[in-house]
Structures are given as structure tokens and as C-alpha cells.
PDB file of C-alpha atoms in Angstrom:
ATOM      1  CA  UNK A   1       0.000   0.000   0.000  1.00 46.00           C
ATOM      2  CA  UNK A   2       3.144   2.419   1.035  1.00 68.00           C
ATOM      3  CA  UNK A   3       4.533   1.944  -2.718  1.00 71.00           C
ATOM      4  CA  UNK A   4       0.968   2.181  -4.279  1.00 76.00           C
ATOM      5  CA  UNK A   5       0.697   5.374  -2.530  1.00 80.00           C
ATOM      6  CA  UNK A   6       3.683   6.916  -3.130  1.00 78.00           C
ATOM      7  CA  UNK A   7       3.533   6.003  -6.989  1.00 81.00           C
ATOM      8  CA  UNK A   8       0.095   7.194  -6.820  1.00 85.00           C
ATOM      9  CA  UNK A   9       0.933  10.905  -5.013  1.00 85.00           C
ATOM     10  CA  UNK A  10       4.172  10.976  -7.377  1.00 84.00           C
ATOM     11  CA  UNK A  11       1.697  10.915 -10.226  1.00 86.00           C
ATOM     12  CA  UNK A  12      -0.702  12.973  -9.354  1.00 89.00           C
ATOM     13  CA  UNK A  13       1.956  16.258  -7.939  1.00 89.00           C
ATOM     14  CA  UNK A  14       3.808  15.529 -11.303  1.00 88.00           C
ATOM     15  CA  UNK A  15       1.001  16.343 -13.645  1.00 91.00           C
ATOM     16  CA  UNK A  16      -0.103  18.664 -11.516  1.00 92.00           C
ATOM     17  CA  UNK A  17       2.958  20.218 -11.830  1.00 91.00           C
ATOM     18  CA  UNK A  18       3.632  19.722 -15.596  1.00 92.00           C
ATOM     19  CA  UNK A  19       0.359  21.774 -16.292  1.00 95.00           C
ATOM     20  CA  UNK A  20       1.543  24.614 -14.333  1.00 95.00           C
ATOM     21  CA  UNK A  21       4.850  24.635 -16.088  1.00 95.00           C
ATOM     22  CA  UNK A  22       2.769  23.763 -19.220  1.00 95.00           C
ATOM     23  CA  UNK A  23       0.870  27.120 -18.644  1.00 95.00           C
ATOM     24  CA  UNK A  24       4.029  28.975 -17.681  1.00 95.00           C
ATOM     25  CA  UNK A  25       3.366  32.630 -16.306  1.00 94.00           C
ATOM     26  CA  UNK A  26       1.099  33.549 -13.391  1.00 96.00           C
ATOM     27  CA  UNK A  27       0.200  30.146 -12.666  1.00 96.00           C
ATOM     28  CA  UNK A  28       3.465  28.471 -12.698  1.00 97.00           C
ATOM     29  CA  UNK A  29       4.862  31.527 -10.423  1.00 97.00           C
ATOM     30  CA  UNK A  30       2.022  30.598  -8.084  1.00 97.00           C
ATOM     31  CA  UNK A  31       2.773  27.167  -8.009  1.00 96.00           C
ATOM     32  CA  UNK A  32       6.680  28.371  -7.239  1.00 97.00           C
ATOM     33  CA  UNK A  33       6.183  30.520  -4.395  1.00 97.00           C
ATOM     34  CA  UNK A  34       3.569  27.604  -2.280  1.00 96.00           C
ATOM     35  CA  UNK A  35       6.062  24.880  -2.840  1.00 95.00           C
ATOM     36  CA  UNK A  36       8.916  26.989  -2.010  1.00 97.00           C
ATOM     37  CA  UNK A  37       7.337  28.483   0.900  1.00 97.00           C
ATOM     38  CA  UNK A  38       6.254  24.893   2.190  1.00 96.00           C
ATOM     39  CA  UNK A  39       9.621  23.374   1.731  1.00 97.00           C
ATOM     40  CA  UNK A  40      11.100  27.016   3.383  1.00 97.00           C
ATOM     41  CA  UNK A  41       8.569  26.503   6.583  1.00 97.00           C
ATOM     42  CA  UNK A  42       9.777  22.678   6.873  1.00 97.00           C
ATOM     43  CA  UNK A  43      13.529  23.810   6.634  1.00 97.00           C
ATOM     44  CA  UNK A  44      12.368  26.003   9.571  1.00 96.00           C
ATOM     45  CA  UNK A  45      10.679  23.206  11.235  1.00 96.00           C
ATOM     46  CA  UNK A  46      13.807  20.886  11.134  1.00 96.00           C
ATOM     47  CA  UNK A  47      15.488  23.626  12.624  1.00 94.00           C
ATOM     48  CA  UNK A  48      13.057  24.693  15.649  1.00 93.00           C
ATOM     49  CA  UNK A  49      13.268  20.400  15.841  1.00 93.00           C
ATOM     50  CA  UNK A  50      17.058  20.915  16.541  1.00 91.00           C
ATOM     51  CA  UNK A  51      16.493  23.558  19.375  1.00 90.00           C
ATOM     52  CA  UNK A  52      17.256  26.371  16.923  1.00 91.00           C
ATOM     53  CA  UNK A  53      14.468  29.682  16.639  1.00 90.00           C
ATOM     54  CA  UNK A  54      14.592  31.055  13.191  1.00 92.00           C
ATOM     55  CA  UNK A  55      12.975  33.768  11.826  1.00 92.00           C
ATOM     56  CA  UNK A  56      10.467  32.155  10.093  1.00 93.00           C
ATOM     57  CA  UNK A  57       7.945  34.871   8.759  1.00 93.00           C
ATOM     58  CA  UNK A  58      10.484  37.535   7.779  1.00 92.00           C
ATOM     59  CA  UNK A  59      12.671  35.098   6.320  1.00 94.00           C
ATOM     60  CA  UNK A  60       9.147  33.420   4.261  1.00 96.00           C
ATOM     61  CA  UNK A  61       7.976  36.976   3.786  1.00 96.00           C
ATOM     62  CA  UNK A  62      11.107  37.775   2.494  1.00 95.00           C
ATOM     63  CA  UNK A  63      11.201  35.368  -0.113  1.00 96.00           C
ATOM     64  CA  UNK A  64       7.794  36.207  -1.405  1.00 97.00           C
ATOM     65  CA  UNK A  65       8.993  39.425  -2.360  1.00 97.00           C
ATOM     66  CA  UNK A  66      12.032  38.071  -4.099  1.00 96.00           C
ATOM     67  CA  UNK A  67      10.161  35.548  -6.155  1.00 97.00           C
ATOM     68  CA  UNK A  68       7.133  38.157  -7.054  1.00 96.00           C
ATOM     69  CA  UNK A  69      10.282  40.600  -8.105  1.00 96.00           C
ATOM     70  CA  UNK A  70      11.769  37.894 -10.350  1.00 95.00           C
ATOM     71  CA  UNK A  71       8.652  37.105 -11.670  1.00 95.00           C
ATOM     72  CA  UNK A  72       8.447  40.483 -12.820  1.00 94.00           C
ATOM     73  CA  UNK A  73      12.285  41.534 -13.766  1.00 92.00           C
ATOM     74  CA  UNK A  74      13.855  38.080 -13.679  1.00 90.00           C
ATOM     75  CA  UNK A  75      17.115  37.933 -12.000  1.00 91.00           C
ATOM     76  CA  UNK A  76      18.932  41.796 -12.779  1.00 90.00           C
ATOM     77  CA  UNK A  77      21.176  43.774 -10.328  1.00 90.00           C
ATOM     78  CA  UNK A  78      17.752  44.332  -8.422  1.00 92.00           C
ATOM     79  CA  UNK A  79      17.336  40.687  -7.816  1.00 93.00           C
ATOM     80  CA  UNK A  80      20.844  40.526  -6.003  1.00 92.00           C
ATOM     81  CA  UNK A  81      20.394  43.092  -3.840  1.00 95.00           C
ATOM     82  CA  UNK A  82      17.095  42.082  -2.522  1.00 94.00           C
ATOM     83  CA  UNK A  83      19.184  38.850  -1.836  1.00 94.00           C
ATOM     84  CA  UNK A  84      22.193  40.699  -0.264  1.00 93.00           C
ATOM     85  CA  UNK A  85      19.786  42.826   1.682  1.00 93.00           C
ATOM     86  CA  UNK A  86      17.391  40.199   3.062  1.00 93.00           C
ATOM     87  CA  UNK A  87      20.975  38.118   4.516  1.00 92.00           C
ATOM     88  CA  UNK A  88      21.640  41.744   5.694  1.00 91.00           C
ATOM     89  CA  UNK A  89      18.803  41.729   7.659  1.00 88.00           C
ATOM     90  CA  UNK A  90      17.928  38.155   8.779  1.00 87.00           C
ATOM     91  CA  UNK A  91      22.011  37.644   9.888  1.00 84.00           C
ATOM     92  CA  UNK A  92      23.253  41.327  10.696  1.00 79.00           C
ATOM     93  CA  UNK A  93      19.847  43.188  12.114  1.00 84.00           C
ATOM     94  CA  UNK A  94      17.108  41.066  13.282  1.00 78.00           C
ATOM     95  CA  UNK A  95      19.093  39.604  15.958  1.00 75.00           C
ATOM     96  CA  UNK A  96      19.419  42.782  17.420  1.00 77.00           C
ATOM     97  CA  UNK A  97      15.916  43.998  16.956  1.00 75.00           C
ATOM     98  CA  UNK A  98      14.008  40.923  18.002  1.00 68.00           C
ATOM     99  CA  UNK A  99      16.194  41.102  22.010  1.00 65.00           C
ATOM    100  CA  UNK A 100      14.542  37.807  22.989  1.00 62.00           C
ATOM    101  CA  UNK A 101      17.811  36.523  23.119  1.00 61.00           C
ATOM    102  CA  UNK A 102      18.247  34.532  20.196  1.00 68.00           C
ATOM    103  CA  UNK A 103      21.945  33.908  19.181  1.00 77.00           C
ATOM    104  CA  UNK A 104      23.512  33.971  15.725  1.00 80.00           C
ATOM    105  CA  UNK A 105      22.635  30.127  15.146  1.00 85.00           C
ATOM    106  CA  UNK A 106      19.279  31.283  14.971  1.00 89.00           C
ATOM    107  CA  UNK A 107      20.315  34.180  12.356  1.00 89.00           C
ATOM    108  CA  UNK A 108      22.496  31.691  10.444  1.00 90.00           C
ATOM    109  CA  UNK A 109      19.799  29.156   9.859  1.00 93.00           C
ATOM    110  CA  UNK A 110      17.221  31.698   9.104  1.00 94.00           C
ATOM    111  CA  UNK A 111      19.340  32.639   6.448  1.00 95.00           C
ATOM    112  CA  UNK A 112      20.085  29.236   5.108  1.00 95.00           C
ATOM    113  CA  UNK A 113      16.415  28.001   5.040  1.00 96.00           C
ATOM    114  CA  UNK A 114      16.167  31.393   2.734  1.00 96.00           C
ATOM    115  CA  UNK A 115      18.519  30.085   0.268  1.00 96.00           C
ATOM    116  CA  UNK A 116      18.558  27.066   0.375  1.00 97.00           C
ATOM    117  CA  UNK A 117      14.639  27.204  -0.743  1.00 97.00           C
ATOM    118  CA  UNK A 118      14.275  30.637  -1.993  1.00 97.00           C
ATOM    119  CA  UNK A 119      17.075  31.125  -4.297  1.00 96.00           C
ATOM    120  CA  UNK A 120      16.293  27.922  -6.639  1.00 97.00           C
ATOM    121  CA  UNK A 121      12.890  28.753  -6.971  1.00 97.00           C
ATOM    122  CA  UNK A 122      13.673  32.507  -7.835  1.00 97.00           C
ATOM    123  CA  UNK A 123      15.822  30.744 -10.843  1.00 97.00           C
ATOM    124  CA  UNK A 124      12.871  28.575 -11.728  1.00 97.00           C
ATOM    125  CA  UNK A 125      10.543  31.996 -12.305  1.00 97.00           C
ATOM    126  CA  UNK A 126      13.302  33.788 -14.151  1.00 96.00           C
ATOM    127  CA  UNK A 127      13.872  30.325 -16.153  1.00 96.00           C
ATOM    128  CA  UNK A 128      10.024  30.002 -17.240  1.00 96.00           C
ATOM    129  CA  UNK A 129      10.031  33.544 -17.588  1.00 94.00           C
ATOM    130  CA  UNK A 130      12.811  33.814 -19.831  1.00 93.00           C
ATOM    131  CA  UNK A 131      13.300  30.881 -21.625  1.00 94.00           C
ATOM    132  CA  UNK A 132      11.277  28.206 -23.989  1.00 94.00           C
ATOM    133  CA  UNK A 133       8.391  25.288 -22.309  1.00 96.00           C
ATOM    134  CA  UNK A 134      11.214  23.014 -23.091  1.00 96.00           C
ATOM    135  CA  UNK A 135      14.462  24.650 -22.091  1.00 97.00           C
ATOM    136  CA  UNK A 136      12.405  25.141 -18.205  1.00 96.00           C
ATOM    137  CA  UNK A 137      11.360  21.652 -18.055  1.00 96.00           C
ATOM    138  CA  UNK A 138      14.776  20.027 -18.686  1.00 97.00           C
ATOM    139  CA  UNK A 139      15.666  19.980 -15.263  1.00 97.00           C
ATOM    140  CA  UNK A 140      12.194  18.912 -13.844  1.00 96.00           C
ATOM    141  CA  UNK A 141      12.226  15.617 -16.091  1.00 96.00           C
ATOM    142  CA  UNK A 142      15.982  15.033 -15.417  1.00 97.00           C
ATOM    143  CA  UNK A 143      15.521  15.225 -11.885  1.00 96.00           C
ATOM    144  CA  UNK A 144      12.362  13.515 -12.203  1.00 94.00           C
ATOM    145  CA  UNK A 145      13.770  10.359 -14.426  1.00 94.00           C
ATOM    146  CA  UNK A 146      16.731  10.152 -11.781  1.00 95.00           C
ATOM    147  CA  UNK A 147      14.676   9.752  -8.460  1.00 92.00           C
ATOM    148  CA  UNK A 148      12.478   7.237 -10.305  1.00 90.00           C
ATOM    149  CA  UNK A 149      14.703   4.864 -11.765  1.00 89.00           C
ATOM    150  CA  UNK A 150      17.177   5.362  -8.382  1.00 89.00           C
ATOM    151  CA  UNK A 151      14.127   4.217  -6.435  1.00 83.00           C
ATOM    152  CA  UNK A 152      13.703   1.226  -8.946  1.00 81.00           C
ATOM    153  CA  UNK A 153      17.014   0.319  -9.528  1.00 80.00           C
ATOM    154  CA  UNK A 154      18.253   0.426  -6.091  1.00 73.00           C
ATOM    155  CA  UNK A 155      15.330  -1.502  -4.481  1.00 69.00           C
ATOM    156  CA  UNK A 156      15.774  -4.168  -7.584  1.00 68.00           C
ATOM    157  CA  UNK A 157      19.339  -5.349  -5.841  1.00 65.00           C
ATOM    158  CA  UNK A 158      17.514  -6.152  -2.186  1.00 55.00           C
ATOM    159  CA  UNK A 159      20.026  -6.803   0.298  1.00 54.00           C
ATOM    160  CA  UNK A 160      23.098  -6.935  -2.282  1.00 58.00           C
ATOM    161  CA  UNK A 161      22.781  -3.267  -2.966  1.00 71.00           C
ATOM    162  CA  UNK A 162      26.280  -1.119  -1.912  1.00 83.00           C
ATOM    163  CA  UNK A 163      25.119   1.991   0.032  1.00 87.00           C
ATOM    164  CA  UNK A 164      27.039   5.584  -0.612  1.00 89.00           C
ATOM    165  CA  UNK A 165      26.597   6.867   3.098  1.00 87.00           C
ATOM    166  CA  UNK A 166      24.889   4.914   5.326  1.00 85.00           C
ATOM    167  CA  UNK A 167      25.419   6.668   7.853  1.00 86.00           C
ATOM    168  CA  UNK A 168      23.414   9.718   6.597  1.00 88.00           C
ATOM    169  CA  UNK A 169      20.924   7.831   4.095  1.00 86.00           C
ATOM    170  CA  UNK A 170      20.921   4.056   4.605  1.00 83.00           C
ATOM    171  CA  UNK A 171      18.455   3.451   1.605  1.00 82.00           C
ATOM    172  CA  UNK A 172      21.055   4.888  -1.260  1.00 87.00           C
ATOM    173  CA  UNK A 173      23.033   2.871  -2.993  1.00 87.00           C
ATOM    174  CA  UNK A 174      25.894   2.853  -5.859  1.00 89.00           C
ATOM    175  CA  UNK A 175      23.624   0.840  -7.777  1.00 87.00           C
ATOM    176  CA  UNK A 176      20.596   3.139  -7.507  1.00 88.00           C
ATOM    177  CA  UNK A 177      22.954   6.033  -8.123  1.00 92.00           C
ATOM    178  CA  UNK A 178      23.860   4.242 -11.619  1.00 91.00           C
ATOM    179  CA  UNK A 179      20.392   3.207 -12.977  1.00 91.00           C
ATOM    180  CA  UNK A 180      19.559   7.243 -12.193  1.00 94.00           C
ATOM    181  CA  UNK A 181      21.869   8.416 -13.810  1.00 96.00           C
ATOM    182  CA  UNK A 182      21.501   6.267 -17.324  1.00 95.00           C
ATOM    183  CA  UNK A 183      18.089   7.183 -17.338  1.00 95.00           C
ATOM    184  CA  UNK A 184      18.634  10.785 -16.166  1.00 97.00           C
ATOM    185  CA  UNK A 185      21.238  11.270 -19.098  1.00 97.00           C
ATOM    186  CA  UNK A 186      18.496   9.331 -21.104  1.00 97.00           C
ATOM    187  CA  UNK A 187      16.160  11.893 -20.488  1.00 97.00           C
ATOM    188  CA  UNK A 188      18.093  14.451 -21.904  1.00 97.00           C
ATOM    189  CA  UNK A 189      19.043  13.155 -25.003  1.00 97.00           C
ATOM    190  CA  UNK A 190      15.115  12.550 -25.266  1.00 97.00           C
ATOM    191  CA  UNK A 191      14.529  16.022 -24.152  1.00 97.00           C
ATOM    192  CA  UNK A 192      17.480  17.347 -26.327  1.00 97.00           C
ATOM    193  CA  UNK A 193      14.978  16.239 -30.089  1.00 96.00           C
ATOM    194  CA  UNK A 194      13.046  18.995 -29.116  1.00 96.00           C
ATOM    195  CA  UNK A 195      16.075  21.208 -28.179  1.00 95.00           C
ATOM    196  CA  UNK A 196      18.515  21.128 -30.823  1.00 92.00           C
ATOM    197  CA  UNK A 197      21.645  21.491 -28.439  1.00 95.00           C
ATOM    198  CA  UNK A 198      24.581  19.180 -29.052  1.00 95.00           C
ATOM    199  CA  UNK A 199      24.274  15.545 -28.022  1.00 95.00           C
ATOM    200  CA  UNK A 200      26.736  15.660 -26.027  1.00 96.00           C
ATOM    201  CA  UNK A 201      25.620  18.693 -24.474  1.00 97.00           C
ATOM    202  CA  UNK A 202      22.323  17.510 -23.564  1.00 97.00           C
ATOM    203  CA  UNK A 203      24.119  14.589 -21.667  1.00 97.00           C
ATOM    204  CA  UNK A 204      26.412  16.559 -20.063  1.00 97.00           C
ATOM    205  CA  UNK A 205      24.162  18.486 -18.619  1.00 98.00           C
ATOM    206  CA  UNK A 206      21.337  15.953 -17.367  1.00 98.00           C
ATOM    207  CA  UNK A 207      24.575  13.629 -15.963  1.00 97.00           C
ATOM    208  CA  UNK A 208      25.902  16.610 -14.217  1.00 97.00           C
ATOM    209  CA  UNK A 209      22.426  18.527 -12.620  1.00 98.00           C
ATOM    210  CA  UNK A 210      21.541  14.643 -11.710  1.00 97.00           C
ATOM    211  CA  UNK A 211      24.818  13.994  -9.893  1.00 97.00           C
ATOM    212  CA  UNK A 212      24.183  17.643  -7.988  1.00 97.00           C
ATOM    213  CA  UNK A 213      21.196  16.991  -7.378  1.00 97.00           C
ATOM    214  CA  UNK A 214      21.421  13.547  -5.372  1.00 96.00           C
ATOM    215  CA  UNK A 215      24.578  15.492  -3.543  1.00 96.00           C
ATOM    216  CA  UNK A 216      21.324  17.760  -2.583  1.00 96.00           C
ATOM    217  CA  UNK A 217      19.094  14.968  -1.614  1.00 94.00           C
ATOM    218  CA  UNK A 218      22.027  13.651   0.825  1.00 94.00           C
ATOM    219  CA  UNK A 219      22.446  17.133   1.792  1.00 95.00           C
ATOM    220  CA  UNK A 220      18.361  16.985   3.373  1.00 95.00           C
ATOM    221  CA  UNK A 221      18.883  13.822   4.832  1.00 93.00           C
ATOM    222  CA  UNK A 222      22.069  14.871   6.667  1.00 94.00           C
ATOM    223  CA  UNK A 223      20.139  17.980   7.589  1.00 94.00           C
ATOM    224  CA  UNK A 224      16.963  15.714   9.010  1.00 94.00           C
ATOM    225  CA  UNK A 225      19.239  13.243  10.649  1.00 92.00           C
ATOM    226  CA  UNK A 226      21.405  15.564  12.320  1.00 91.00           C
ATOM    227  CA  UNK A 227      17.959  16.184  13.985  1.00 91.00           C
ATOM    228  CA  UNK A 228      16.889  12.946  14.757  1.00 90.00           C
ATOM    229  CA  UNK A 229      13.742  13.388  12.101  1.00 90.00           C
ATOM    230  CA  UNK A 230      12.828  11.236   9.421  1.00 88.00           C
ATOM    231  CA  UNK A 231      10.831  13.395   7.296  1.00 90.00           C
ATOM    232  CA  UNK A 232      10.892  17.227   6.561  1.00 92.00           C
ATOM    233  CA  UNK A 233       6.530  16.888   7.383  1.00 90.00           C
ATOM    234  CA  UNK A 234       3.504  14.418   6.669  1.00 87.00           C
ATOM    235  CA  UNK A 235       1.806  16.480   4.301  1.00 88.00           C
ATOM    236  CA  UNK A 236       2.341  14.146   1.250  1.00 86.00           C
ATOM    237  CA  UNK A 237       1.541  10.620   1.502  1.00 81.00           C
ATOM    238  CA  UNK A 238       4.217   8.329   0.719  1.00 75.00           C
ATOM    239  CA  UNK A 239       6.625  10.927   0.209  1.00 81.00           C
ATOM    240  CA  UNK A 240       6.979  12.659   3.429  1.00 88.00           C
ATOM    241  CA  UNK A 241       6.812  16.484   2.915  1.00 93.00           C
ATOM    242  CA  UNK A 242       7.167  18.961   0.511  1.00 94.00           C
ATOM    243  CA  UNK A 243      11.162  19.511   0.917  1.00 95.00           C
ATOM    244  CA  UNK A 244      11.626  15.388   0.787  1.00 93.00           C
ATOM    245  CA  UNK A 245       9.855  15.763  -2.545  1.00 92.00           C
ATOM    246  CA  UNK A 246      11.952  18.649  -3.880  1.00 94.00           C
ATOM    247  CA  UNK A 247      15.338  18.467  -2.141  1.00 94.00           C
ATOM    248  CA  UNK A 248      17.127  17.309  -5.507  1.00 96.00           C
ATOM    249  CA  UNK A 249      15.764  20.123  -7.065  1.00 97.00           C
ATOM    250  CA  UNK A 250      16.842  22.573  -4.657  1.00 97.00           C
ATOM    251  CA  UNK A 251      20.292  21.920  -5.756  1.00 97.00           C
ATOM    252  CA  UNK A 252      20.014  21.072  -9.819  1.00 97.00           C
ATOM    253  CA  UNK A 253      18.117  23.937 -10.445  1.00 97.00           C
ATOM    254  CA  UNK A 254      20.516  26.802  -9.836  1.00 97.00           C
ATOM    255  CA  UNK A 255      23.523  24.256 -11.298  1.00 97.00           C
ATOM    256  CA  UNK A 256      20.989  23.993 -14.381  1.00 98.00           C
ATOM    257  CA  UNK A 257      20.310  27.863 -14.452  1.00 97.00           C
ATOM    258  CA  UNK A 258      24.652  28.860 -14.284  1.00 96.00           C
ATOM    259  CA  UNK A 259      25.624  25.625 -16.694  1.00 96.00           C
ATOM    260  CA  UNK A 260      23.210  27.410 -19.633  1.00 95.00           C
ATOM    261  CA  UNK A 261      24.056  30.942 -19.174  1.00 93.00           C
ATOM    262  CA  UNK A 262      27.556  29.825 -19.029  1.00 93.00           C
ATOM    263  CA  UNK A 263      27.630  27.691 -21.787  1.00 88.00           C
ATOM    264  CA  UNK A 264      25.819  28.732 -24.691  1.00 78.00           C
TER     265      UNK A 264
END
């Protein structure tokens, strides 16, 4: 029933989410800015979990207005200094203003829940914004084809599997690494007959925003573990919360966003 569940839930946030990205503009921005700000109030949560107190509205409200702004102007000079100026205030002010006593671990992880969330969903918006249906979905089905064929390909080996890190995510393993990453590099050639790009190219770039992305995946786990939690929330059956669901993302997306301005 778990795995029925799961595949089920998978299913149904993934066409979900295709349509939004399908529709592009408004809508997908929407769809942005609640998954961002779910995964940015878990983040939070794991940290309150830990003993921590972050600044959990201003740092959510902040990113609001720096996803709404990128909507809008996409990621110019104005962009970064909302970004410089919200670390400004979340590190430098707010624990002075706030004289509840909170200490600078409670600064430093209100500002790391910020990025760590806000920042790749900013470069989502600017990417739909900016660039073609297919050029924004590229990392999506990447990332998509990777965790899905990981899942399958790791589970087919049992109790032979090798794990990576055990000690921070027992249930990955070398071999679920490799069938992800065939597939993931799969996907982009697939993707790429819409494209145009180089084959090679295409490859390169799935292989590498995979392999960043499951170095994101272990970096949520580590986060949760360190802890003592084993999911970010409950909120989606099967899957555990939003940031469990997105984690790989979190990390492929702004590697996706610098690899294509950099190499064009």
C-alpha cells in the first residue's frame, strides 16, 4: 500500500505540476512561491526540531517578495540586492531587533532556510520567464527520471545493494545512483529532439544537474538526521513532505540555471 501510494501521489503532484509549467506565467509563479514556501517553513521546522528559533515569517515573507520581483524583472542587479539585503537583515539586524535573546545560530539558519529554498525557486521563475516550455522543463524531467529509476534500480538489488553513506541515508546505494543516472542522461538526449543542443551537451548536462542533485538529496537527509527526524513533514503521503519531494531540485536547479548561461 506504502509503494501504491507513493507512486500514486508521485503521479498525481507531477502532472499537476507539468500543467503549471505547461501554462508557464502567473500560474506556474504561483505554483513556485507555495512549494517553495512549504519546503522554506519545513527547513524552519527541522530547525526549531534541533532547538534552533529562526525567523520564520520575515525570512518566508522575504522570499515572497524576491520571487514576485523575479517574476516580474527576472534575475537583474535588483534581484541581487534584494538577496544581499534580506541576509543583511535576517544575519546582521534582526538579531538585534528581536532582544529575545536569540543567538547567531538562529540568524544563520534563518538565512540558510532562505537560500537554500528561496534562491532555486527565484531561478525557476526567471527560467520560465525567460526561456522556452522546453528549455524550463529540462531539469524537472531530469531530476524527475533520476529519483524514479534510483528508487527502482536500487530496491531491484535487495540486500546486495552497496550503500554511498549509510550513515546519513541508509536506503542509497551505488547501484541506484547508476540506474539514475543512465536514465537521467536518457532523459536528456530525449529532451534534447526537441532542443537542438549538441548531443553531447544535452548529456552533459542531465549527468551533471543529476549527480548535484542527489549530492542535494544527501544534503536533506544529513540535515533531518542531524535532527533525529525522518521526514521534513507528513503532508504528502508516501513521500513525506514537501522539501523530501523537492530536495534534488533545490540543488540542480541553480547548477541547471549557471551551466546554460555559461555555456551557450
Amino acid at each position: 500500500m506504502s509503494l501504491f501510494l507513493r507512486i500514486v501521489v508521485g503521479a498525481a503532484l507531477g502532472i499537476v505540476f507539468a500543467l503549471l509549467l505547461w501554462i508557464g506565467g502567473e500560474a506556474f509563479s504561483l505554483g513556485i512561491v507555495l512549494f517553495v514556501l512549504g519546503a522554506q517553513w519545513e527547513f524552519y521546522g527541522l530547525a526549531q526540531a534541533g532547538g534552533a528559533r529562526p525567523y520564520r515569517f520575515t525570512g518566508m515573507a522575504a522570499g515572497i517578495i524576491l520571487m514576485v520581483y523575479a517574476h516580474y524583472r527576472g534575475m537583474d542587479p535588483g534581484a541581487l540586492l534584494l538577496v544581499l539585503a534580506t541576509v543583511f537583515v535576517l544575519f546582521g539586524i534582526h538579531p538585534f531587533l528581536t532582544g529575545d535573546g536569540r543567538d547567531w545560530r538562529d540568524a544563520s539558519l534563518s538565512v540558510t532556510g532562505y537560500l537554500y529554498t528561496v534562491l532555486p525557486g527565484t531561478l525557476a521563475i526567471s527560467l520560465r520567464q525567460n526561456e522556452t516550455f522546453v528549455v524550463s522543463a529540462f531539469p524537472f524531467l531530469v531530476i524527475w527520471a533520476f529519483d524514479i529509476f534510483a528508487f527502482f534500480a536500487g530496491g531491484a538489488f535487495g540486500e546486495r545493494k552497496h550503500k554511498i553513506l549509510p550513515r546519513i541515508s541508509p536506503e542509497k546505494s551505488w547501484e541506484g545512483l547508476a540506474g539514475g543516472l543512465i536514465f537521467a542522461c536518457a532523459t536528456g538526449a530525449l529532451i534534447n529532439l526537441l532542443l537542438g543542443w549538441p548531443w553531447y551537451k544535452a548529456i552533459a548536462i542531465a549527468g551533471g544537474i543529476a549527480l548535484v542533485g542527489h549530492i542535494g538529496d544527501f544534503f536533506e537527509s544529513s540535515v533531518k538526521r542531524s535532527v533525529g527526524v525522518k521526514d521534513s513533514s507528513h503532508l504528502l503521503p508516501g513521500h513525506g513532505g514537501i522539501l523530501d519531494r523537492i530536495d534534488a531540485l533545490l540543488f540542480a536547479i541553480p547548477a541547471y540555471y549557471l551551466i546554460i548561461n555559461l555555456w551557450r
